[in-house]
Every structure is written in structure tokens, then in C-alpha cells.
Tab-separated table of N, CA and C in Angstrom:
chain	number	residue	atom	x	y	z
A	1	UNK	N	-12.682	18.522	-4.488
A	1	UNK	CA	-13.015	17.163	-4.111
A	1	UNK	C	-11.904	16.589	-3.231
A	2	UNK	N	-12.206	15.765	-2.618
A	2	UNK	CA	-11.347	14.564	-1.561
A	2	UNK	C	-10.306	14.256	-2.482
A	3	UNK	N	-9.422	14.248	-2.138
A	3	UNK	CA	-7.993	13.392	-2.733
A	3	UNK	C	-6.929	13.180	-1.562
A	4	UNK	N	-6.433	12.056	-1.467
A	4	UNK	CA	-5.518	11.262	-0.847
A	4	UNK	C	-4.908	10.355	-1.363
A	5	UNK	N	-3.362	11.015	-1.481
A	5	UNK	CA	-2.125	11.052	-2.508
A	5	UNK	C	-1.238	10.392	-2.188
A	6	UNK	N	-0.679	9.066	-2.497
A	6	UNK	CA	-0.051	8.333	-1.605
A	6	UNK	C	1.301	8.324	-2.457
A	7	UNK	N	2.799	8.332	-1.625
A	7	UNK	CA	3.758	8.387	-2.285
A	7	UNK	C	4.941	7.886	-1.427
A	8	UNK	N	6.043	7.576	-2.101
A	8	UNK	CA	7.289	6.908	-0.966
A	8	UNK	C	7.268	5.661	-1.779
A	9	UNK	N	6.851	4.992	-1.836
A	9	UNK	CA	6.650	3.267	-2.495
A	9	UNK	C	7.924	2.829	-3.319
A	10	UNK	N	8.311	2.200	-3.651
A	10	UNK	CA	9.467	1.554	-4.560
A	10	UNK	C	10.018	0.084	-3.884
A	11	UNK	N	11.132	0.128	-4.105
A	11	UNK	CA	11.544	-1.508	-4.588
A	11	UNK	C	13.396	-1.283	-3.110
A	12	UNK	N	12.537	-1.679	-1.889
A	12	UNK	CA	13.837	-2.285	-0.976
A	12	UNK	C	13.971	-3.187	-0.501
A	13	UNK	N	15.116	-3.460	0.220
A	13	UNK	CA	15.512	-5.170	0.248
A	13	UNK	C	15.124	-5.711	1.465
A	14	UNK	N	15.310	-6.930	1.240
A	14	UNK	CA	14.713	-7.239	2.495
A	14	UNK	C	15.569	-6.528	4.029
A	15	UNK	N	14.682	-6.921	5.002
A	15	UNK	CA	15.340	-5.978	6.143
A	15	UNK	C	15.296	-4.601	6.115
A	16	UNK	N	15.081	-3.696	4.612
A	16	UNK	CA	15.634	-2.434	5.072
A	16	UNK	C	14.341	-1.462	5.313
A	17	UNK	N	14.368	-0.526	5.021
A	17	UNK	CA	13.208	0.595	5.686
A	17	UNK	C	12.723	1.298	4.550
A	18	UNK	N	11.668	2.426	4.928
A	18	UNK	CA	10.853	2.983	3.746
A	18	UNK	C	9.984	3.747	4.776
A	19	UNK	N	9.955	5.236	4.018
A	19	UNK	CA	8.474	5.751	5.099
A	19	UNK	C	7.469	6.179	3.694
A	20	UNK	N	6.039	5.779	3.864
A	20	UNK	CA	4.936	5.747	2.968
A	20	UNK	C	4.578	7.468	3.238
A	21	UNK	N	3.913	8.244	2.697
A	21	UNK	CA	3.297	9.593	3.140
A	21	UNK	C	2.192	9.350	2.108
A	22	UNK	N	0.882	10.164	2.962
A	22	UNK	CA	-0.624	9.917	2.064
A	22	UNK	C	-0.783	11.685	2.710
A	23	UNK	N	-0.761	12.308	1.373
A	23	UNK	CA	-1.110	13.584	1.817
A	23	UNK	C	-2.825	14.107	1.211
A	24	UNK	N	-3.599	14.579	2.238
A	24	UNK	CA	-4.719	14.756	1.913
A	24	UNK	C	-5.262	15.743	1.755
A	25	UNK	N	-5.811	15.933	0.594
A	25	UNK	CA	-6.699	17.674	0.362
A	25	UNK	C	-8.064	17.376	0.526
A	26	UNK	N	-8.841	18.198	0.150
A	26	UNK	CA	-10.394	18.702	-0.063
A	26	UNK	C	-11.163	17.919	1.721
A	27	UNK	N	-10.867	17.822	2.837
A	27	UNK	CA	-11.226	17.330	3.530
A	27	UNK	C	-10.723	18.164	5.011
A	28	UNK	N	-11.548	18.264	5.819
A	28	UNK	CA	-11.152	18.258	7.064
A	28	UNK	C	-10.217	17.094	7.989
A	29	UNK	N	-8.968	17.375	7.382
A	29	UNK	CA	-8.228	15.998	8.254
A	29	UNK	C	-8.445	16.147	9.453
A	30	UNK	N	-8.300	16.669	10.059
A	30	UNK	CA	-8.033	16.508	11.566
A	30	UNK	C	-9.492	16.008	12.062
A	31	UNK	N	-10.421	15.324	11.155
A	31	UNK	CA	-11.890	14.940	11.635
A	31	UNK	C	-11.822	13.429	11.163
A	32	UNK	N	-10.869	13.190	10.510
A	32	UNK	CA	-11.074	11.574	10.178
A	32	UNK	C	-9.901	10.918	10.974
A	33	UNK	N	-10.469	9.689	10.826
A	33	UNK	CA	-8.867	8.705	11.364
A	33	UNK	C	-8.697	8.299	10.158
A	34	UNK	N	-7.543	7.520	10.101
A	34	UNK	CA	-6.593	7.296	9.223
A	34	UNK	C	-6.445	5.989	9.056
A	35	UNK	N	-5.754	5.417	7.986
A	35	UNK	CA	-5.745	3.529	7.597
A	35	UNK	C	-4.390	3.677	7.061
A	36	UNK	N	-4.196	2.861	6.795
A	36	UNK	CA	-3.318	2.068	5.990
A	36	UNK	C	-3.766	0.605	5.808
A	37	UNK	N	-3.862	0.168	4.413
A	37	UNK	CA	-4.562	-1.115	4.052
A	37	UNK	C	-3.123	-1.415	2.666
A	38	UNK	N	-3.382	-2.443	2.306
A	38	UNK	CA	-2.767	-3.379	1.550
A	38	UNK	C	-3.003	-4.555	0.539
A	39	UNK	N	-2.871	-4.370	-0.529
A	39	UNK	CA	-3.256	-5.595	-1.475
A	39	UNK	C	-2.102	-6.188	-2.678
A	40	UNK	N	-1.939	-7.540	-2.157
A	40	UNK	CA	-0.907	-8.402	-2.677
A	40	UNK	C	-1.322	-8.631	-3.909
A	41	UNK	N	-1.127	-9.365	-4.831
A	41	UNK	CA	-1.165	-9.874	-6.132
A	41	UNK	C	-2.418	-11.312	-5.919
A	42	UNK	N	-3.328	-10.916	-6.462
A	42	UNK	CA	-4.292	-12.312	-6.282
A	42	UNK	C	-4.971	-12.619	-4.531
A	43	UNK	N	-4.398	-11.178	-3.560
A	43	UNK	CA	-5.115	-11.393	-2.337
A	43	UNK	C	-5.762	-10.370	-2.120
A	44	UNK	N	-7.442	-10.119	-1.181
A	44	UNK	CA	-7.792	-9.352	-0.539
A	44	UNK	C	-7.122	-8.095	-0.075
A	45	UNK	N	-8.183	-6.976	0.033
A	45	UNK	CA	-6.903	-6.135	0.253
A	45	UNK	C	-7.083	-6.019	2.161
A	46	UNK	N	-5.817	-5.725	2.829
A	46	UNK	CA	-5.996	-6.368	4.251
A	46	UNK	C	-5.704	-4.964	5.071
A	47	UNK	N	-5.977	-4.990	6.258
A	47	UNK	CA	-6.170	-3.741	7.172
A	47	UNK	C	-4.084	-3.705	7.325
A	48	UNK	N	-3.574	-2.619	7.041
A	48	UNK	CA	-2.246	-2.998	7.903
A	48	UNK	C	-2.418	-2.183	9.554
A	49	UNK	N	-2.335	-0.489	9.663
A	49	UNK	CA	-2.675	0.419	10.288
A	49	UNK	C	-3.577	1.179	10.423
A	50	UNK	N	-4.020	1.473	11.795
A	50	UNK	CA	-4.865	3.062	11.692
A	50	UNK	C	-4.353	3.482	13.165
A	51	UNK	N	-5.111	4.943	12.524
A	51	UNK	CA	-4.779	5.980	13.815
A	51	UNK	C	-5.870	7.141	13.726
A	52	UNK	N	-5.938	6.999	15.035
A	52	UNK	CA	-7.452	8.115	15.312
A	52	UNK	C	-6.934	9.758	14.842
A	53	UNK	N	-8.385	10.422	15.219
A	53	UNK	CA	-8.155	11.587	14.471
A	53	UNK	C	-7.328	12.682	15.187
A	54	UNK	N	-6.678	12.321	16.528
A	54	UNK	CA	-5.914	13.005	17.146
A	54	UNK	C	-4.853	12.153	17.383
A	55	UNK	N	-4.496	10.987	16.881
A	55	UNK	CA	-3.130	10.735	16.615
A	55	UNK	C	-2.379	9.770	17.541
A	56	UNK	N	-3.666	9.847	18.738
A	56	UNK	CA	-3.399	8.811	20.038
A	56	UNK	C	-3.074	8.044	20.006
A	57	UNK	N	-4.167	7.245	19.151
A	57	UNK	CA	-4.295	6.171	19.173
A	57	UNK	C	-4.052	5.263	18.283
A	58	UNK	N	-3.287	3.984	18.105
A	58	UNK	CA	-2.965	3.221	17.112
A	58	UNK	C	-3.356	2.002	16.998
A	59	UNK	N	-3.538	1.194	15.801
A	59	UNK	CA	-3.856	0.153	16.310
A	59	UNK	C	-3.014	-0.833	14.585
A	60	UNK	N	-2.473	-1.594	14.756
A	60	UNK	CA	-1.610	-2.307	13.616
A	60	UNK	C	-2.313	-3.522	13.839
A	61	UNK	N	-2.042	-4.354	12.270
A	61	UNK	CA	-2.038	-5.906	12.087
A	61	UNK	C	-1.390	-6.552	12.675
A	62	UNK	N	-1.432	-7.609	13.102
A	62	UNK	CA	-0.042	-8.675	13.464
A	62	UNK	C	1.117	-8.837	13.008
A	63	UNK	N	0.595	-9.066	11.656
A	63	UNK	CA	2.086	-9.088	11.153
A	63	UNK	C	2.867	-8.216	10.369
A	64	UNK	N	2.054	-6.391	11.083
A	64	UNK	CA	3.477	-5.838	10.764
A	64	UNK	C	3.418	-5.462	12.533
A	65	UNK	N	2.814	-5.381	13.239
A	65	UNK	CA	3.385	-5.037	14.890
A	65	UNK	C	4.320	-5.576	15.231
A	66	UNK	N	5.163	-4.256	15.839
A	66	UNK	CA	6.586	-4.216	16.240
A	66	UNK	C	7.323	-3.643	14.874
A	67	UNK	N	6.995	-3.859	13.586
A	67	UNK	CA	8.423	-3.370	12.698
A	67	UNK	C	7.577	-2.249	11.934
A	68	UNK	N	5.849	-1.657	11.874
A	68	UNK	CA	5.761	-1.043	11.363
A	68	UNK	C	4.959	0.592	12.097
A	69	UNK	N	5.208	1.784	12.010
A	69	UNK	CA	4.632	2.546	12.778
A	69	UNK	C	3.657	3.776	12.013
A	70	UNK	N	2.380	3.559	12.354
A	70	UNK	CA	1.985	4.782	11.828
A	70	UNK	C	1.737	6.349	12.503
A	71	UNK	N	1.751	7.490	11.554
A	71	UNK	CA	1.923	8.404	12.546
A	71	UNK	C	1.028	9.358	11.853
A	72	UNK	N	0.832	10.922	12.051
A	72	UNK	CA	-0.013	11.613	11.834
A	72	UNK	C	0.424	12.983	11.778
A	73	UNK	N	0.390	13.951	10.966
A	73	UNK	CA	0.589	15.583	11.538
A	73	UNK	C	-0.749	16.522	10.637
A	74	UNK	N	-1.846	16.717	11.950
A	74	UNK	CA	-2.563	17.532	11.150
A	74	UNK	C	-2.131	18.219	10.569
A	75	UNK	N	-1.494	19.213	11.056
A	75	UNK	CA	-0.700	20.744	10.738
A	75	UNK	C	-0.880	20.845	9.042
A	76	UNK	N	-0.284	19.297	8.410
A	76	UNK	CA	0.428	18.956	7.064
A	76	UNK	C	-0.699	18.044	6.495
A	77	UNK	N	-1.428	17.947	6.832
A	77	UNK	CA	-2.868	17.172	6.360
A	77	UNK	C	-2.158	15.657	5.950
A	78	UNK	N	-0.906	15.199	6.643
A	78	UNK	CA	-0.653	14.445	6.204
A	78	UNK	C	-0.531	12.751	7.180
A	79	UNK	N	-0.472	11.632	6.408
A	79	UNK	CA	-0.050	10.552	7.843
A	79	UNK	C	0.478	9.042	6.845
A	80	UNK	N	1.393	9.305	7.917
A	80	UNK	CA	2.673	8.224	7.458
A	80	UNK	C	2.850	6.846	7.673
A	81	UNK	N	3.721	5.786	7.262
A	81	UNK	CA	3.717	4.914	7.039
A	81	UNK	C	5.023	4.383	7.496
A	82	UNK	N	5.639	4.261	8.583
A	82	UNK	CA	7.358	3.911	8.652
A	82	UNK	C	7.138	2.499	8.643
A	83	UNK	N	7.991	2.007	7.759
A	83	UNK	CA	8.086	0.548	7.678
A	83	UNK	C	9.653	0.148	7.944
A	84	UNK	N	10.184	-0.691	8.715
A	84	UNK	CA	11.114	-1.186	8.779
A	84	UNK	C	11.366	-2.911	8.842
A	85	UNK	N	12.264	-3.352	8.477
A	85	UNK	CA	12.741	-5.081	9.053
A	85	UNK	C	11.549	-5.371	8.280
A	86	UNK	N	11.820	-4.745	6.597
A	86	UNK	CA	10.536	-5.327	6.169
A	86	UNK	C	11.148	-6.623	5.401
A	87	UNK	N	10.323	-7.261	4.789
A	87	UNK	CA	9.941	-8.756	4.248
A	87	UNK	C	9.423	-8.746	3.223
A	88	UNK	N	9.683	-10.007	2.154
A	88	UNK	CA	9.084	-9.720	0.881
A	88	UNK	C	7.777	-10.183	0.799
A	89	UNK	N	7.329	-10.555	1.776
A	89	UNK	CA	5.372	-10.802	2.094
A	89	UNK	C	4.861	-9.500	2.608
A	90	UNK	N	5.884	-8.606	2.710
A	90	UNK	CA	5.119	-7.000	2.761
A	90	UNK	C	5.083	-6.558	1.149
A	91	UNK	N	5.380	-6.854	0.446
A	91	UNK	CA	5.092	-6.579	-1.110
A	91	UNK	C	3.360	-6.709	-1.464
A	92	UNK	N	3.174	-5.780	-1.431
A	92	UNK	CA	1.631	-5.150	-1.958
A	92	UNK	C	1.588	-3.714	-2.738
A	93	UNK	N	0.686	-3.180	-3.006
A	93	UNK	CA	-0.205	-1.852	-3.018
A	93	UNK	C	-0.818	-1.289	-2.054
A	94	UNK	N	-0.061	-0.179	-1.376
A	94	UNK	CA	-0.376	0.236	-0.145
A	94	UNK	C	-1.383	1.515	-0.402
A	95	UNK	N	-2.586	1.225	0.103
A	95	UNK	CA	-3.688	2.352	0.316
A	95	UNK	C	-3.987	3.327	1.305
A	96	UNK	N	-4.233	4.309	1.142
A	96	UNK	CA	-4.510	5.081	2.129
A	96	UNK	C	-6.018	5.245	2.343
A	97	UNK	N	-6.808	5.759	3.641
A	97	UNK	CA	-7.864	5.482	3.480
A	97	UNK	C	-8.068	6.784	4.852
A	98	UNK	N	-9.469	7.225	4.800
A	98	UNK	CA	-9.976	8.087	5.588
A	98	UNK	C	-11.425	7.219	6.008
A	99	UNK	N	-11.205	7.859	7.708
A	99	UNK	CA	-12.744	7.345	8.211
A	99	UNK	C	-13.396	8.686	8.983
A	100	UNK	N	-14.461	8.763	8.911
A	100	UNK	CA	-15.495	10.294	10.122
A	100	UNK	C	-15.733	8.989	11.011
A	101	UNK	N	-15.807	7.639	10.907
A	101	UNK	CA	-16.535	6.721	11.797
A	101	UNK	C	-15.561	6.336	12.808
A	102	UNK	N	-14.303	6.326	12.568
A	102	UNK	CA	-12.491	5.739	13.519
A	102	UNK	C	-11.930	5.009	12.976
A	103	UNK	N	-11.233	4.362	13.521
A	103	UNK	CA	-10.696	3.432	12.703
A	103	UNK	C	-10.904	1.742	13.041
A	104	UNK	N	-11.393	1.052	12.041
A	104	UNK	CA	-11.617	-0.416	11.578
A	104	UNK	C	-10.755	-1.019	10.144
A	105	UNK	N	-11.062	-2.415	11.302
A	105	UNK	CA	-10.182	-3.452	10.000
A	105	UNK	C	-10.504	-3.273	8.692
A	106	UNK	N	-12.269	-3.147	8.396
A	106	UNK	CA	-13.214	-3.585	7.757
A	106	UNK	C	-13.200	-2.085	6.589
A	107	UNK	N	-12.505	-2.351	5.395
A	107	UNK	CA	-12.028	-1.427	4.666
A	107	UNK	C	-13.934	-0.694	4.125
A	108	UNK	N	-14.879	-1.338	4.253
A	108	UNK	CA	-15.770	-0.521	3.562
A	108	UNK	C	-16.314	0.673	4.567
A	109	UNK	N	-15.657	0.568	5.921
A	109	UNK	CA	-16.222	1.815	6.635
A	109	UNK	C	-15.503	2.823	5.777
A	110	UNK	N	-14.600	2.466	5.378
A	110	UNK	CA	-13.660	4.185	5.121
A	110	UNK	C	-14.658	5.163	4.019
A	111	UNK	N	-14.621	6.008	3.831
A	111	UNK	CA	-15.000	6.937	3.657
A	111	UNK	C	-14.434	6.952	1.896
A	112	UNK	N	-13.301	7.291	1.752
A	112	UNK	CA	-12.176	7.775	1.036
A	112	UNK	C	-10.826	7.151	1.000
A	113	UNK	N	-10.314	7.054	-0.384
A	113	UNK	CA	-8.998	6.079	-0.497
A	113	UNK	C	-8.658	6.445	-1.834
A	114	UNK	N	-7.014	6.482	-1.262
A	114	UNK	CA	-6.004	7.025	-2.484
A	114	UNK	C	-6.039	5.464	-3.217
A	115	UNK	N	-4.636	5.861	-4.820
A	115	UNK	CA	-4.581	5.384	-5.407
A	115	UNK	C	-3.813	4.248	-5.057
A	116	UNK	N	-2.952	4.497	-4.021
A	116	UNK	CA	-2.288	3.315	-3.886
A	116	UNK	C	-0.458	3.493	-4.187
A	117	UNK	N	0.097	2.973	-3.712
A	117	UNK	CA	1.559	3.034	-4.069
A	117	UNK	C	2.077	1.688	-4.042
A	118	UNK	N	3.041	1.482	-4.702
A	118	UNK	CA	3.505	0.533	-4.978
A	118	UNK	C	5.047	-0.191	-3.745
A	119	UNK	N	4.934	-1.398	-3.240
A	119	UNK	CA	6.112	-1.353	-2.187
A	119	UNK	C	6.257	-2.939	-2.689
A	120	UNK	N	7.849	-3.131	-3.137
A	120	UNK	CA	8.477	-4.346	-3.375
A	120	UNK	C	9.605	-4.364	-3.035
A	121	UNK	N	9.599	-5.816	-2.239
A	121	UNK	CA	10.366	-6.068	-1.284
A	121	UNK	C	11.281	-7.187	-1.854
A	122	UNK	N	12.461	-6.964	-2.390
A	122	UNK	CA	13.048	-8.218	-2.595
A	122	UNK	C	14.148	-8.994	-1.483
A	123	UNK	N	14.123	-10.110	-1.761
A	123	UNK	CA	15.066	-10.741	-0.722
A	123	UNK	C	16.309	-11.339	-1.062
């Protein structure tokens, strides 16, 4: 079966950095694009990143563009999460998510989604 394993998450300070990794089995990666989504305590969960299924193409939220980058390596069925000059309003549950359709804001296209990791940001 599909599984997408999300790991890296813990507790850094404000300003400093963190890279997320969502490693994926039972699936043809190199056929989906990729997400990164997010859910705060008592909020929606919100689009942060995606990236198409060859890695081109990116497309981020507002308010992590410029400090956050996502990236991709079929090879490793895997795709990452670099976060830097982060903030304690980046404190959520970070999801990983697979699409066959590309990538959208709109979390019910995805296909498939890990458990989530945990990222707290104190200041």
C-alpha cells in the first residue's frame, strides 16, 4: 500500500532552519507531484508547497515565499521541505501529500497523505 512518511519535525527557534523529508513507498513517485500542507492548532489545514512530478516546477504560499524551499529526488522516492528564517506562526503539523492530477492549493485533489510531523517554533 501507499505510505508517505514524514520526518525532520521538532522544536527550533525562531530564525533558525530545519529540512522536513516525506519519503514515499508503494507508489510510482516520479508520476505524482508533491505538497506540502500545514495545520495549526484550531486552523484549517493550509497549502504551504508543491512541486511537479519532474521537479520543475514550484509553486509556495505567501507566507513562506522567499524563506521556504521545496525540492524533490526521484532516484530516493523522496521530497523535501527546507525551511529557514522560520517564525513561530510556522508552528503546525506538516503534511505530506501526493497528486496524479499536479499540484493545487485545494488539499482534496491529493490523492495520498502522510501522518504529519510535528514543527515548533519558539521565539
Amino acid at each position: 500500500q501507499v505510505q508517505l512518511v514524514e520526518s525532520g519535525g521538532g522544536l527550533v527557534q525562531a530564525g533558525g532552519s530545519l529540512r522536513l523529508s516525506c519519503a514515499a513507498s508503494g507508489l510510482t513517485f516520479s508520476s505524482y507531484a508533491m505538497a506540502w500542507f500545514r495545520q495549526a492548532p484550531g486552523k484549517e489545514r493550509e497549502f504551504v508547497a508543491g512541486i511537479n512530478k519532474s521537479g520543475r516546477s514550484t509553486t509556495y504560499a505567501d507566507s513562506v515565499k522567499g524563506r521556504f524551499t521545496i525540492n524533490r529526488d526521484n532516484a530516493k522516492n523522496t521530497v523535501y521541505l527546507q525551511m529557514s528564517t522560520v517564525k513561530p506562526e510556522d508552528t503546525a503539523v506538516y503534511y505530506c501529500a501526493a497528486s496524479l492530477k499536479g499540484v493545487f492549493i485545494t488539499r482534496v485533489l491529493y490523492d495520498f497523505w502522510g501522518q504529519g510531523t510535528q514543527l515548533t517554533v519558539s521565539s
